[in-house]
Amino acid sequence: MVARTIVRRDHQLEVLRIAALMAHISGGVSQHERNVLAHLARGFDLDSSAVEKALVEAEDILKE
C-alpha cells in the first residue's frame, strides 16, 4: 500500500531510509526487517542495492 501511494523517486528513497533507520534503532536489523525493506524497495521498483545503501546511510547517521 505504501509503495502505491508514494510515486516520486526522491520520496521513495527517503521512506526507505527512514524505514532503515527505524530498523537500526529497534536494536539492529533483523532478517524480518530486511525482508520488509526489500519488499518495500521492490514495490518502489528499486533494486536490492537501494536497501543496502539505505541501511549504510542509517548506520552512518546513528554514528554521528
N, CA, C and O atoms as CSV, one atom per row, in Angstrom:
chain,resi,resn,atom,element,x,y,z
A,1,MET,N,N,0.822,-1.188,0.000
A,1,MET,CA,C,0.000,0.000,0.000
A,1,MET,C,C,0.871,1.258,0.000
A,1,MET,O,O,0.583,2.214,-0.720
A,2,VAL,N,N,1.923,1.257,0.798
A,2,VAL,CA,C,2.815,2.417,0.856
A,2,VAL,C,C,3.447,2.660,-0.516
A,2,VAL,O,O,3.530,3.797,-0.981
A,3,ALA,N,N,3.885,1.591,-1.146
A,3,ALA,CA,C,4.568,1.729,-2.435
A,3,ALA,C,C,3.653,2.333,-3.495
A,3,ALA,O,O,4.127,3.026,-4.395
A,4,ARG,N,N,2.373,2.084,-3.403
A,4,ARG,CA,C,1.438,2.628,-4.402
A,4,ARG,C,C,1.156,4.102,-4.185
A,4,ARG,O,O,0.799,4.802,-5.132
A,5,THR,N,N,1.307,4.587,-2.973
A,5,THR,CA,C,0.933,5.972,-2.688
A,5,THR,C,C,2.093,6.956,-2.845
A,5,THR,O,O,1.867,8.157,-2.994
A,6,ILE,N,N,3.311,6.466,-2.811
A,6,ILE,CA,C,4.479,7.343,-2.916
A,6,ILE,C,C,5.102,7.125,-4.286
A,6,ILE,O,O,5.690,6.077,-4.552
A,7,VAL,N,N,4.970,8.113,-5.143
A,7,VAL,CA,C,5.376,7.921,-6.531
A,7,VAL,C,C,6.654,8.660,-6.915
A,7,VAL,O,O,7.326,8.267,-7.869
A,8,ARG,N,N,6.995,9.706,-6.201
A,8,ARG,CA,C,8.228,10.430,-6.535
A,8,ARG,C,C,9.436,9.649,-6.040
A,8,ARG,O,O,9.467,9.198,-4.895
A,9,ARG,N,N,10.427,9.494,-6.907
A,9,ARG,CA,C,11.613,8.691,-6.579
A,9,ARG,C,C,12.328,9.210,-5.329
A,9,ARG,O,O,12.735,8.417,-4.480
A,10,ASP,N,N,12.484,10.521,-5.206
A,10,ASP,CA,C,13.185,11.057,-4.030
A,10,ASP,C,C,12.421,10.757,-2.751
A,10,ASP,O,O,13.031,10.511,-1.710
A,11,HIS,N,N,11.109,10.775,-2.813
A,11,HIS,CA,C,10.299,10.435,-1.638
A,11,HIS,C,C,10.408,8.944,-1.327
A,11,HIS,O,O,10.466,8.558,-0.160
A,12,GLN,N,N,10.434,8.115,-2.351
A,12,GLN,CA,C,10.572,6.676,-2.141
A,12,GLN,C,C,11.889,6.352,-1.441
A,12,GLN,O,O,11.928,5.547,-0.510
A,13,LEU,N,N,12.961,6.985,-1.897
A,13,LEU,CA,C,14.264,6.744,-1.281
A,13,LEU,C,C,14.291,7.228,0.164
A,13,LEU,O,O,14.917,6.603,1.020
A,14,GLU,N,N,13.618,8.335,0.435
A,14,GLU,CA,C,13.565,8.850,1.805
A,14,GLU,C,C,12.763,7.924,2.715
A,14,GLU,O,O,13.148,7.697,3.862
A,15,VAL,N,N,11.672,7.399,2.222
A,15,VAL,CA,C,10.879,6.440,3.003
A,15,VAL,C,C,11.720,5.203,3.310
A,15,VAL,O,O,11.690,4.692,4.429
A,16,LEU,N,N,12.463,4.728,2.329
A,16,LEU,CA,C,13.321,3.569,2.539
A,16,LEU,C,C,14.398,3.880,3.580
A,16,LEU,O,O,14.692,3.041,4.431
A,17,ARG,N,N,14.984,5.069,3.520
A,17,ARG,CA,C,15.998,5.468,4.510
A,17,ARG,C,C,15.401,5.544,5.911
A,17,ARG,O,O,16.023,5.097,6.874
A,18,ILE,N,N,14.222,6.098,6.028
A,18,ILE,CA,C,13.579,6.205,7.346
A,18,ILE,C,C,13.260,4.817,7.891
A,18,ILE,O,O,13.455,4.556,9.078
A,19,ALA,N,N,12.775,3.936,7.040
A,19,ALA,CA,C,12.485,2.567,7.471
A,19,ALA,C,C,13.767,1.866,7.923
A,19,ALA,O,O,13.754,1.127,8.907
A,20,ALA,N,N,14.870,2.094,7.212
A,20,ALA,CA,C,16.157,1.509,7.606
A,20,ALA,C,C,16.617,2.066,8.945
A,20,ALA,O,O,17.137,1.331,9.785
A,21,LEU,N,N,16.428,3.347,9.139
A,21,LEU,CA,C,16.797,3.971,10.409
A,21,LEU,C,C,15.981,3.384,11.557
A,21,LEU,O,O,16.524,3.091,12.622
A,22,MET,N,N,14.694,3.216,11.344
A,22,MET,CA,C,13.835,2.617,12.373
A,22,MET,C,C,14.280,1.194,12.687
A,22,MET,O,O,14.255,0.777,13.846
A,23,ALA,N,N,14.685,0.451,11.671
A,23,ALA,CA,C,15.157,-0.917,11.897
A,23,ALA,C,C,16.421,-0.907,12.760
A,23,ALA,O,O,16.545,-1.712,13.683
A,24,HIS,N,N,17.346,-0.017,12.470
A,24,HIS,CA,C,18.580,0.065,13.258
A,24,HIS,C,C,18.287,0.464,14.699
A,24,HIS,O,O,18.853,-0.111,15.630
A,25,ILE,N,N,17.423,1.428,14.886
A,25,ILE,CA,C,17.116,1.933,16.225
A,25,ILE,C,C,16.457,0.877,17.093
A,25,ILE,O,O,16.609,0.889,18.314
A,26,SER,N,N,15.733,-0.027,16.475
A,26,SER,CA,C,14.986,-1.041,17.228
A,26,SER,C,C,15.882,-2.131,17.808
A,26,SER,O,O,15.380,-3.122,18.339
A,27,GLY,N,N,17.177,-1.965,17.715
A,27,GLY,CA,C,18.078,-2.948,18.295
A,27,GLY,C,C,18.842,-3.743,17.256
A,27,GLY,O,O,19.347,-4.826,17.551
A,28,GLY,N,N,18.930,-3.232,16.072
A,28,GLY,CA,C,19.618,-3.934,14.995
A,28,GLY,C,C,18.634,-4.394,13.945
A,28,GLY,O,O,17.437,-4.509,14.206
A,29,VAL,N,N,19.134,-4.651,12.779
A,29,VAL,CA,C,18.279,-5.008,11.649
A,29,VAL,C,C,18.139,-6.526,11.598
A,29,VAL,O,O,19.092,-7.240,11.288
A,30,SER,N,N,16.948,-7.001,11.902
A,30,SER,CA,C,16.683,-8.440,11.851
A,30,SER,C,C,16.434,-8.865,10.402
A,30,SER,O,O,16.232,-8.029,9.521
A,31,GLN,N,N,16.453,-10.154,10.180
A,31,GLN,CA,C,16.179,-10.674,8.838
A,31,GLN,C,C,14.764,-10.302,8.399
A,31,GLN,O,O,14.530,-9.991,7.231
A,32,HIS,N,N,13.837,-10.335,9.331
A,32,HIS,CA,C,12.457,-9.951,9.006
A,32,HIS,C,C,12.401,-8.492,8.550
A,32,HIS,O,O,11.720,-8.166,7.578
A,33,GLU,N,N,13.117,-7.619,9.256
A,33,GLU,CA,C,13.140,-6.206,8.872
A,33,GLU,C,C,13.800,-6.019,7.506
A,33,GLU,O,O,13.350,-5.203,6.702
A,34,ARG,N,N,14.854,-6.768,7.249
A,34,ARG,CA,C,15.491,-6.725,5.933
A,34,ARG,C,C,14.517,-7.143,4.835
A,34,ARG,O,O,14.478,-6.547,3.759
A,35,ASN,N,N,13.741,-8.168,5.124
A,35,ASN,CA,C,12.757,-8.640,4.151
A,35,ASN,C,C,11.698,-7.570,3.879
A,35,ASN,O,O,11.282,-7.377,2.737
A,36,VAL,N,N,11.272,-6.885,4.922
A,36,VAL,CA,C,10.291,-5.804,4.754
A,36,VAL,C,C,10.889,-4.679,3.915
A,36,VAL,O,O,10.224,-4.148,3.026
A,37,LEU,N,N,12.132,-4.316,4.189
A,37,LEU,CA,C,12.797,-3.280,3.403
A,37,LEU,C,C,12.921,-3.708,1.938
A,37,LEU,O,O,12.703,-2.899,1.036
A,38,ALA,N,N,13.263,-4.949,1.704
A,38,ALA,CA,C,13.381,-5.450,0.329
A,38,ALA,C,C,12.024,-5.433,-0.369
A,38,ALA,O,O,11.932,-5.084,-1.546
A,39,HIS,N,N,10.988,-5.805,0.344
A,39,HIS,CA,C,9.633,-5.783,-0.220
A,39,HIS,C,C,9.227,-4.350,-0.569
A,39,HIS,O,O,8.645,-4.103,-1.625
A,40,LEU,N,N,9.532,-3.426,0.310
A,40,LEU,CA,C,9.239,-2.020,0.064
A,40,LEU,C,C,10.007,-1.521,-1.166
A,40,LEU,O,O,9.444,-0.829,-2.015
A,41,ALA,N,N,11.280,-1.873,-1.256
A,41,ALA,CA,C,12.092,-1.463,-2.410
A,41,ALA,C,C,11.528,-2.030,-3.706
A,41,ALA,O,O,11.469,-1.324,-4.713
A,42,ARG,N,N,11.114,-3.291,-3.697
A,42,ARG,CA,C,10.508,-3.879,-4.899
A,42,ARG,C,C,9.230,-3.150,-5.272
A,42,ARG,O,O,8.963,-2.928,-6.453
A,43,GLY,N,N,8.447,-2.781,-4.285
A,43,GLY,CA,C,7.221,-2.028,-4.546
A,43,GLY,C,C,7.500,-0.671,-5.170
A,43,GLY,O,O,6.702,-0.156,-5.952
A,44,PHE,N,N,8.649,-0.098,-4.813
A,44,PHE,CA,C,9.070,1.181,-5.387
A,44,PHE,C,C,9.813,0.989,-6.704
A,44,PHE,O,O,10.208,1.968,-7.337
A,45,ASP,N,N,10.008,-0.253,-7.121
A,45,ASP,CA,C,10.747,-0.591,-8.334
A,45,ASP,C,C,12.218,-0.174,-8.217
A,45,ASP,O,O,12.819,0.327,-9.168
A,46,LEU,N,N,12.775,-0.397,-7.026
A,46,LEU,CA,C,14.194,-0.144,-6.769
A,46,LEU,C,C,14.915,-1.485,-6.703
A,46,LEU,O,O,14.299,-2.497,-6.365
A,47,ASP,N,N,16.191,-1.512,-7.017
A,47,ASP,CA,C,16.921,-2.772,-6.916
A,47,ASP,C,C,17.408,-2.995,-5.484
A,47,ASP,O,O,17.291,-2.118,-4.628
A,48,SER,N,N,17.948,-4.168,-5.248
A,48,SER,CA,C,18.347,-4.533,-3.886
A,48,SER,C,C,19.476,-3.658,-3.354
A,48,SER,O,O,19.632,-3.540,-2.138
A,49,SER,N,N,20.258,-3.050,-4.220
A,49,SER,CA,C,21.331,-2.179,-3.744
A,49,SER,C,C,20.775,-0.956,-3.017
A,49,SER,O,O,21.457,-0.376,-2.173
A,50,ALA,N,N,19.545,-0.562,-3.336
A,50,ALA,CA,C,18.925,0.583,-2.646
A,50,ALA,C,C,18.715,0.267,-1.170
A,50,ALA,O,O,18.848,1.150,-0.323
A,51,VAL,N,N,18.391,-0.980,-0.855
A,51,VAL,CA,C,18.205,-1.386,0.544
A,51,VAL,C,C,19.532,-1.314,1.279
A,51,VAL,O,O,19.610,-0.769,2.380
A,52,GLU,N,N,20.575,-1.862,0.672
A,52,GLU,CA,C,21.888,-1.833,1.312
A,52,GLU,C,C,22.368,-0.402,1.509
A,52,GLU,O,O,22.935,-0.075,2.551
A,53,LYS,N,N,22.148,0.443,0.527
A,53,LYS,CA,C,22.552,1.845,0.635
A,53,LYS,C,C,21.799,2.534,1.763
A,53,LYS,O,O,22.392,3.283,2.540
A,54,ALA,N,N,20.501,2.286,1.858
A,54,ALA,CA,C,19.683,2.891,2.917
A,54,ALA,C,C,20.151,2.422,4.291
A,54,ALA,O,O,20.194,3.210,5.236
A,55,LEU,N,N,20.503,1.138,4.403
A,55,LEU,CA,C,20.977,0.613,5.684
A,55,LEU,C,C,22.314,1.236,6.078
A,55,LEU,O,O,22.522,1.561,7.247
A,56,VAL,N,N,23.207,1.404,5.130
A,56,VAL,CA,C,24.508,2.026,5.411
A,56,VAL,C,C,24.315,3.483,5.812
A,56,VAL,O,O,24.938,3.953,6.764
A,57,GLU,N,N,23.463,4.195,5.096
A,57,GLU,CA,C,23.210,5.600,5.425
A,57,GLU,C,C,22.609,5.738,6.821
A,57,GLU,O,O,22.975,6.646,7.568
A,58,ALA,N,N,21.691,4.845,7.172
A,58,ALA,CA,C,21.078,4.882,8.505
A,58,ALA,C,C,22.125,4.616,9.582
A,58,ALA,O,O,22.146,5.282,10.617
A,59,GLU,N,N,22.980,3.650,9.333
A,59,GLU,CA,C,24.033,3.329,10.299
A,59,GLU,C,C,24.981,4.512,10.476
A,59,GLU,O,O,25.393,4.827,11.593
A,60,ASP,N,N,25.324,5.164,9.362
A,60,ASP,CA,C,26.211,6.336,9.441
A,60,ASP,C,C,25.576,7.470,10.237
A,60,ASP,O,O,26.262,8.148,11.002
A,61,ILE,N,N,24.290,7.679,10.067
A,61,ILE,CA,C,23.582,8.728,10.802
A,61,ILE,C,C,23.631,8.457,12.298
A,61,ILE,O,O,23.800,9.377,13.098
A,62,LEU,N,N,23.484,7.194,12.672
A,62,LEU,CA,C,23.482,6.844,14.088
A,62,LEU,C,C,24.866,6.962,14.719
A,62,LEU,O,O,24.975,7.094,15.938
A,63,LYS,N,N,25.909,6.918,13.923
A,63,LYS,CA,C,27.271,7.051,14.432
A,63,LYS,C,C,27.614,8.495,14.769
A,63,LYS,O,O,28.521,8.755,15.560
A,64,GLU,N,N,26.887,9.434,14.166
A,64,GLU,CA,C,27.201,10.856,14.375
A,64,GLU,C,C,26.865,11.309,15.766
A,64,GLU,O,O,27.069,12.476,16.102
